[in-house]
Tab-separated table of C-alpha atoms and ligand atoms in Angstrom:
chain	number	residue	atom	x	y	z
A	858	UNK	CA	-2.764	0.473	2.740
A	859	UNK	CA	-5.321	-2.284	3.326
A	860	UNK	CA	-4.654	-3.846	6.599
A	861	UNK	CA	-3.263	-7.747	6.435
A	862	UNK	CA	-3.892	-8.508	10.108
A	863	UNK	CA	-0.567	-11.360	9.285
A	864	UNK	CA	0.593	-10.898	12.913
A	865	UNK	CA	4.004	-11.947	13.462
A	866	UNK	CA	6.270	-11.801	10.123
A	867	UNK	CA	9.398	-10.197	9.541
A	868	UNK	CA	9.801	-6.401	10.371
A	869	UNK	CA	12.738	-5.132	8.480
A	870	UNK	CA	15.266	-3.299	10.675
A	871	UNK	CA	17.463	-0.566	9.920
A	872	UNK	CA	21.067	0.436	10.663
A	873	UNK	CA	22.016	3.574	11.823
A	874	UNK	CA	23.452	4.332	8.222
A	875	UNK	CA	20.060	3.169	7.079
A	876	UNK	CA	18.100	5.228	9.006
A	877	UNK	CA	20.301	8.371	7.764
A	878	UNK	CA	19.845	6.990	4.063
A	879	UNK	CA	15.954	7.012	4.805
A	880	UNK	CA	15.797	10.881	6.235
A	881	UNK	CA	17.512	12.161	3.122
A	882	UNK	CA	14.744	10.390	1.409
A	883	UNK	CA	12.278	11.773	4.203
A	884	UNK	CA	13.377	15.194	3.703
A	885	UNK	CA	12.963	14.753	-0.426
A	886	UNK	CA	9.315	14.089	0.799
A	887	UNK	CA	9.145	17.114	3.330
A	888	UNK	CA	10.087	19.417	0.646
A	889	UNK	CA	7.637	18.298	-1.960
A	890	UNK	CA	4.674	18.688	0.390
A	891	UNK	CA	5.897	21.797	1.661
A	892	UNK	CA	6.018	23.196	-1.894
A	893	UNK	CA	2.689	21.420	-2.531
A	894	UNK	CA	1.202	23.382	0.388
A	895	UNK	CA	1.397	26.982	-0.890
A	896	UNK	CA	-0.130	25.316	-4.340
A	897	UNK	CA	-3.864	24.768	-2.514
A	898	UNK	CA	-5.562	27.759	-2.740
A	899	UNK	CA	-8.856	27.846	-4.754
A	900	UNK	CA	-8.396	27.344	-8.630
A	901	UNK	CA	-6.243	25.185	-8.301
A	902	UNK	CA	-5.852	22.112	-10.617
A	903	UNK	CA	-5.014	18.459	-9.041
A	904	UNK	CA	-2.994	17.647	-12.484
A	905	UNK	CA	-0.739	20.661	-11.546
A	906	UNK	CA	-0.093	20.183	-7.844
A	907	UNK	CA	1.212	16.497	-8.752
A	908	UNK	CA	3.279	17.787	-11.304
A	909	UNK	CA	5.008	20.327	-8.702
A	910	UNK	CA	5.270	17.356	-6.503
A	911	UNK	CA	7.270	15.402	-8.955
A	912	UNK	CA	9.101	17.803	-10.245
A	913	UNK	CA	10.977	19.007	-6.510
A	914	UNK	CA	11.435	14.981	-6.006
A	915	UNK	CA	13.059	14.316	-9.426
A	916	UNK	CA	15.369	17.967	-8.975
A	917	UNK	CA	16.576	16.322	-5.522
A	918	UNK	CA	17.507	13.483	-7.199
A	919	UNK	CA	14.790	10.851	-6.236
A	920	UNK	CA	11.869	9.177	-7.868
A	921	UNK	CA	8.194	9.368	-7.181
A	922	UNK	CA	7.263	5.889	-5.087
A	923	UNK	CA	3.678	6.338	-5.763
A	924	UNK	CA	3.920	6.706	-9.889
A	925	UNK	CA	3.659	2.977	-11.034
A	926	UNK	CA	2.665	1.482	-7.715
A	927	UNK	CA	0.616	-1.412	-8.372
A	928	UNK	CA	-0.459	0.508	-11.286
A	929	UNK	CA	-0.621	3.926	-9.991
A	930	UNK	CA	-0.778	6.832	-12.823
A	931	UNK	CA	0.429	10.165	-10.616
A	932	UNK	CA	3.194	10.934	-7.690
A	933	UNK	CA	0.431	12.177	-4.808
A	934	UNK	CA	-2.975	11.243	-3.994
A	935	UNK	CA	-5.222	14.082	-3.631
A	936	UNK	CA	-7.867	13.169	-1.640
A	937	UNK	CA	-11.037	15.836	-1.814
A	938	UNK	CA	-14.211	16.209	0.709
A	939	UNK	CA	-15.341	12.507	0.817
A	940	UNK	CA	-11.959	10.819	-0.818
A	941	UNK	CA	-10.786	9.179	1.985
A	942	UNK	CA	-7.365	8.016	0.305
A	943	UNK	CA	-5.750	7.193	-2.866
A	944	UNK	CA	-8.046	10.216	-4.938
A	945	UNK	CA	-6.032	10.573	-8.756
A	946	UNK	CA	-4.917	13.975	-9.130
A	947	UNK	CA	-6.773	14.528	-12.895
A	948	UNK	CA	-9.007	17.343	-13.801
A	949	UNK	CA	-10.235	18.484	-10.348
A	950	UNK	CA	-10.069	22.052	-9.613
A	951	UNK	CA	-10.011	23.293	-5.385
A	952	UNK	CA	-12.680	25.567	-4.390
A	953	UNK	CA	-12.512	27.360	-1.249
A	954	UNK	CA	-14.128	25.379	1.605
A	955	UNK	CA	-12.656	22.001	-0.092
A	956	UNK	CA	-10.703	19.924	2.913
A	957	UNK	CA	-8.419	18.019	0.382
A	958	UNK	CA	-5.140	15.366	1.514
A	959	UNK	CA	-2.208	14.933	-0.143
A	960	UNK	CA	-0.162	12.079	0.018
A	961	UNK	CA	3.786	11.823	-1.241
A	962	UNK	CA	6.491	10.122	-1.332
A	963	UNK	CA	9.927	9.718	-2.793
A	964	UNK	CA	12.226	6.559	-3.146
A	965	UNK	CA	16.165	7.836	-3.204
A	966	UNK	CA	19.179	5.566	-3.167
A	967	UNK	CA	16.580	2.785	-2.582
A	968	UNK	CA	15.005	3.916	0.503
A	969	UNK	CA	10.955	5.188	0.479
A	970	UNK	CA	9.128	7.683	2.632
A	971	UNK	CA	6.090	8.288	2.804
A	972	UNK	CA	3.632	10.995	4.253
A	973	UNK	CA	0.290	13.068	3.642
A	974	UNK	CA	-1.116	16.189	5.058
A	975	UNK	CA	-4.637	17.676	5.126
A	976	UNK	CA	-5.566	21.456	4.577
A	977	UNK	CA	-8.494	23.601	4.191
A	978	UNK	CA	-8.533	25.345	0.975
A	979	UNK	CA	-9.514	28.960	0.907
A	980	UNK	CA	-12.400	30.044	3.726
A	981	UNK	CA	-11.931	27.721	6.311
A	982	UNK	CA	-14.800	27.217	9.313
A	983	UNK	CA	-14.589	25.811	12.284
A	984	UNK	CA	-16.242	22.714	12.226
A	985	UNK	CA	-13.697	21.475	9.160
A	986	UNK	CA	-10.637	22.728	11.129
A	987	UNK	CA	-11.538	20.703	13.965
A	988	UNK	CA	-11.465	17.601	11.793
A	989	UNK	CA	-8.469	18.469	10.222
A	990	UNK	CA	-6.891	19.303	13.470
A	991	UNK	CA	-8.054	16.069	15.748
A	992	UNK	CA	-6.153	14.058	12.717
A	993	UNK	CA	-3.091	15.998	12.609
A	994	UNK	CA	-2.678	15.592	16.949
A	995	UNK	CA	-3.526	11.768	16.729
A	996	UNK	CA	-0.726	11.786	14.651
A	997	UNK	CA	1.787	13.483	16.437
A	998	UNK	CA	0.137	11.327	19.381
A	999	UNK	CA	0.572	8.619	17.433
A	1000	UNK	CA	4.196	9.075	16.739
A	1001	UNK	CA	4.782	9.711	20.687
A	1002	UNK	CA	3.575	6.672	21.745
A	1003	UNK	CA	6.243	4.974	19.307
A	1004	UNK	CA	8.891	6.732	21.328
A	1005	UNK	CA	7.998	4.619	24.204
A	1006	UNK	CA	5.872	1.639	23.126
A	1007	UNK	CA	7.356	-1.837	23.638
A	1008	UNK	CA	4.410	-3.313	21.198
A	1009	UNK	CA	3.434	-1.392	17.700
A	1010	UNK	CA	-0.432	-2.005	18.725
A	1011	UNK	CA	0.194	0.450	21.464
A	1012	UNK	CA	0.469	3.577	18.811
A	1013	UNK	CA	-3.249	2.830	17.675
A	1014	UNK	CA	-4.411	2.460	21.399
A	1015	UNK	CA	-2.620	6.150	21.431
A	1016	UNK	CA	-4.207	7.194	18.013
A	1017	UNK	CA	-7.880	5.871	18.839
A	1018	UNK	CA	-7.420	7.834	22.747
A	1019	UNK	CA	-6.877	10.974	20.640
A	1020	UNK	CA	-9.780	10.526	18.612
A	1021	UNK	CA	-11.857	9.584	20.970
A	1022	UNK	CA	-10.803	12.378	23.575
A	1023	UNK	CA	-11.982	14.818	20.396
A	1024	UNK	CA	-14.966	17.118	20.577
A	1025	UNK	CA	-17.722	16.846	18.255
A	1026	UNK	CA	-16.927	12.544	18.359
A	1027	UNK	CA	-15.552	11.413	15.297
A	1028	UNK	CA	-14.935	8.117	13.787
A	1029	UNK	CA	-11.721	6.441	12.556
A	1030	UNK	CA	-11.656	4.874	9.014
A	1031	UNK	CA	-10.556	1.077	10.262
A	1032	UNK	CA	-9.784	-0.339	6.718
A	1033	UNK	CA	-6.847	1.409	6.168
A	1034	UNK	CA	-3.396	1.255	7.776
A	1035	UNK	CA	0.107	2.468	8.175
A	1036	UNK	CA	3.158	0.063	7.711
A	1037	UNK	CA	6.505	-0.633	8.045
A	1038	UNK	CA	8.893	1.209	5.131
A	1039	UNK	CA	12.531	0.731	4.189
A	1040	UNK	CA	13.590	-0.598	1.017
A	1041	UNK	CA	9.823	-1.192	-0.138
A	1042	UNK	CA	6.686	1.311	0.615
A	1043	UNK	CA	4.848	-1.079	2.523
A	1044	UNK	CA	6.298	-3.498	4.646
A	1045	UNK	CA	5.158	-5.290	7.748
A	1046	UNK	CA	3.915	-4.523	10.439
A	1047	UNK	CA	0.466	-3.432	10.048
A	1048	UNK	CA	0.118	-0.194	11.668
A	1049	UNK	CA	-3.623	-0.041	12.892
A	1050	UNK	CA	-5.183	3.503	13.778
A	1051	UNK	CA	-7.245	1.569	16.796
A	1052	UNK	CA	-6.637	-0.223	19.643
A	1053	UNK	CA	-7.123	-4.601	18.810
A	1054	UNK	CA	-6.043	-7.493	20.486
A	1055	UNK	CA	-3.660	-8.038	17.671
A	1056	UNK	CA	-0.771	-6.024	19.900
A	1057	UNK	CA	1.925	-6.395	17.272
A	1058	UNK	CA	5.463	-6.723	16.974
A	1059	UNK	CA	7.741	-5.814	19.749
A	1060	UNK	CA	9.392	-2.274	18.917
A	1061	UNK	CA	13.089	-2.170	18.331
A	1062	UNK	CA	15.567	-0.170	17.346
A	1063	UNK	CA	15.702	0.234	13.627
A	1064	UNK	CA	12.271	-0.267	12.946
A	1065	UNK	CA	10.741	2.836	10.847
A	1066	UNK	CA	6.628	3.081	10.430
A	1067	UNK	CA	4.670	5.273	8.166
A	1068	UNK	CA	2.172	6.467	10.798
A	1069	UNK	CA	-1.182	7.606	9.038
A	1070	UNK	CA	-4.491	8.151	11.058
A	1071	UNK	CA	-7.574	8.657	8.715
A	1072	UNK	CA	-10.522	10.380	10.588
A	1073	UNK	CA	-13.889	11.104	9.739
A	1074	UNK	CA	-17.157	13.122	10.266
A	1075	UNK	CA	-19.802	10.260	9.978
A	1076	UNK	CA	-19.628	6.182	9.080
A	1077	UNK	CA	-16.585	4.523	9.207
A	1078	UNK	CA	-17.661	2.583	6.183
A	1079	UNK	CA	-15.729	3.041	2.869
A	1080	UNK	CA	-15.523	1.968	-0.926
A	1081	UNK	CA	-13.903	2.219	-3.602
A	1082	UNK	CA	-14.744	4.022	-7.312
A	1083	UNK	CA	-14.418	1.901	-10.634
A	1084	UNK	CA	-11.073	3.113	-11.248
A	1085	UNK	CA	-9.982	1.005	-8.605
A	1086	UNK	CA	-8.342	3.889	-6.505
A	1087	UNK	CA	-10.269	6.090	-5.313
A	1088	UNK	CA	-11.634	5.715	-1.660
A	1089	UNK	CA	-14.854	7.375	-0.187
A	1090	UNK	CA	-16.907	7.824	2.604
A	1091	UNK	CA	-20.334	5.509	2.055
A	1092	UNK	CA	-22.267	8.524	3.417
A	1093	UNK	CA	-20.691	11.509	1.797
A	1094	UNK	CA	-19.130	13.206	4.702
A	1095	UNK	CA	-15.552	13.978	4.415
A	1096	UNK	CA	-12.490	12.736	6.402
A	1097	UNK	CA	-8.743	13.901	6.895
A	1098	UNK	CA	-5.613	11.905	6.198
A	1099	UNK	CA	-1.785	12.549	8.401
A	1100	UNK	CA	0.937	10.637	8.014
A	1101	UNK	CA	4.724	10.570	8.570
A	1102	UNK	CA	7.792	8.016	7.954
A	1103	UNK	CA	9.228	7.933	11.396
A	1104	UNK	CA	12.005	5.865	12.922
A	1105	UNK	CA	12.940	3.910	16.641
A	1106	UNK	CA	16.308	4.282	17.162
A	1107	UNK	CA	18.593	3.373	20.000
A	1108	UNK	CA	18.256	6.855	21.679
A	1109	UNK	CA	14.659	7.644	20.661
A	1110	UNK	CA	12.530	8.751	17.623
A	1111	UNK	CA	13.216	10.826	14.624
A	1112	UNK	CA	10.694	12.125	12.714
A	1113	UNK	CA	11.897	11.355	8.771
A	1114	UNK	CA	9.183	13.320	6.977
A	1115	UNK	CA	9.502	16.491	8.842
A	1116	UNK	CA	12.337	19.371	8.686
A	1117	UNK	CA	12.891	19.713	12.191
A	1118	UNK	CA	12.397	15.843	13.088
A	1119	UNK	CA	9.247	16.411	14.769
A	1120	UNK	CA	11.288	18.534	17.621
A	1121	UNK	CA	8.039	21.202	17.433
A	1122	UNK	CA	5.249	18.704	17.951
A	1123	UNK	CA	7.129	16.257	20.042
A	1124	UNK	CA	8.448	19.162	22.765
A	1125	UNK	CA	4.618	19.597	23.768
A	1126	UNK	CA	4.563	16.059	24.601
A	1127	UNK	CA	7.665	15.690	26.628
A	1128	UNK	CA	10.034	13.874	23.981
A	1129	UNK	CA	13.105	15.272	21.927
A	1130	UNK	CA	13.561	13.641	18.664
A	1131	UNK	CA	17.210	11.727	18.286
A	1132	UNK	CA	18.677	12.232	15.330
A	1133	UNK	CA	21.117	10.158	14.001
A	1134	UNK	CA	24.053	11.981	12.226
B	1445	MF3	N1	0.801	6.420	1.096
B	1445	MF3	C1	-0.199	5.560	0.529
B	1445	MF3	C2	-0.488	4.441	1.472
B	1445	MF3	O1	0.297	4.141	2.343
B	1445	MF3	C3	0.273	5.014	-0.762
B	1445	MF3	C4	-0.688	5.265	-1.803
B	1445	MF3	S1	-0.804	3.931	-2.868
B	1445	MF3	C5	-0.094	4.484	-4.270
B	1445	MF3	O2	-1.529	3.825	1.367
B	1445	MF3	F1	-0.331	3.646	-5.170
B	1445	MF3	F2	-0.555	5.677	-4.558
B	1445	MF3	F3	1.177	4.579	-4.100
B	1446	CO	CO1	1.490	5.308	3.816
């Protein structure tokens, strides 16, 4: 979303029987971009991957949170080469080489989630894997830092340290955020992908972010197509888009958006998730 900067409002926070409400949600949006996963190879068609995506979040029971958002005609965003964020899944069709995002979510019993992945379709080289992989670590870097932050700023101070710790340098696409999520898509705070003065809320327990660094080869600088939506790079080169839903809870952090509740990533970097039952 398109960062605010508001500073201090209210943060919603969650109960424990919140937070449990929000992973069923979070695993509704797992399982749709797991199935959407095996779906990029080349040939396919964008119209077809969102319909998969809808259709596993409607047989679980939930609704698509993107369809009708402000407008919004599809369930994902597919996001190809240049698209930064927020691409309409219409009549494009992958080819192999294509780095392409998709972001999902799901709204059940009330409560959103929200989260995106990047792939490589097809033949893959090295210099788009690196991009794709730098994004998905400041991520999961991201998300560590929430485990022990007292401030939300410091997760983009963590995010932007990834990034910048990358080989080739690449930059991070400043004009769009993650967020608070609950019982709307975006709620405050801000979540910033850099490090800024503006340091944030104070972390508690019940506060659940959509963490999303967006990374790219060239300029930072961005705009937007005439259908309102769709964001590019200004100079053509292409960028990669990670997010999950994740929540602060009394004993830790629980990844919402993924199966295992981030216990994979999170090991490497010295934290178990805490789930709450
Ligand atoms: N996950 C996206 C974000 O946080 C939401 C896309 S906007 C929508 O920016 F309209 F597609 F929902
Ligand atoms: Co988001």
């Amino acid at each position: 979303m398109v960062p605010r900067l508001a500073g201090y409002r209210r943060v919603e926070l969650k109960t424990p029987a919140q937070v449990s409400a929000m992973r069923a949600s979070g695993l509704v949006t797992a399982a749709a971009l797991e199935k959407v996963k095996h779906l990029l190879v080349p040939g396919a068609r964008a119209r077809e991957i969102d319909a998969a995506a809808e259709q596993v979040i409607r047989a679980a029971g939930a609704a698509p949170n993107f369809l009708g958002y402000d407008g919004y005609p599809a369930s994902i965003c597919l996001s190809l080469n240049d698209v930064v964020v927020h691409g309409i899944p219409s009549d494009q069709v992958l080819r192999s080489g294509d780095i392409v995002s998709v972001d999902c979510g799901a709204v059940l019993d009330g409560w959103h989630s929200d989260a995106a992945i990047t792939v490589v379709v097809g033949q893959t080289d090295a210099r788009s894997e690196v991009l794709v992989e730098v994004t998905r670590q400041a991520l999961w870097d991201g998300i560590a830092a929430f485990a022990k932050a007292d401030r939300v700023g410091q997760i983009g101070e963590a995010i932007e340290a990834s990034v910048e710790a990358a080989e080739p340098s690449f930059g991070i696409a400043r004009e769009y955020t993650g967020h608070g999520i609950g019982s709307a898509m975006h709620m405050e705070p801000d979540v910033l992908n850099f490090a800024s003065r503006y340091h944030g809320p104070k972390v508690r327990p019940g506060m659940v972010l959509a963490i999303e660094p967006i990374v790219v080869e060239g300029r930072i600088e961005t705009s937007v197509d005439s259908d309102g939506w769709t964001v590019r790079t200004v100079d053509g080169k292409r960028a990669a888009h990670w997010e999950h839903t994740v929540a602060r809870t009394a004993g830790g952090i629980w990844v919402l958006t993924a199966a295992d509740g981030g216990a994979d990533e999170l090991a490497a970097r010295g934290i178990t998730p805490a789930p709450i039952a």
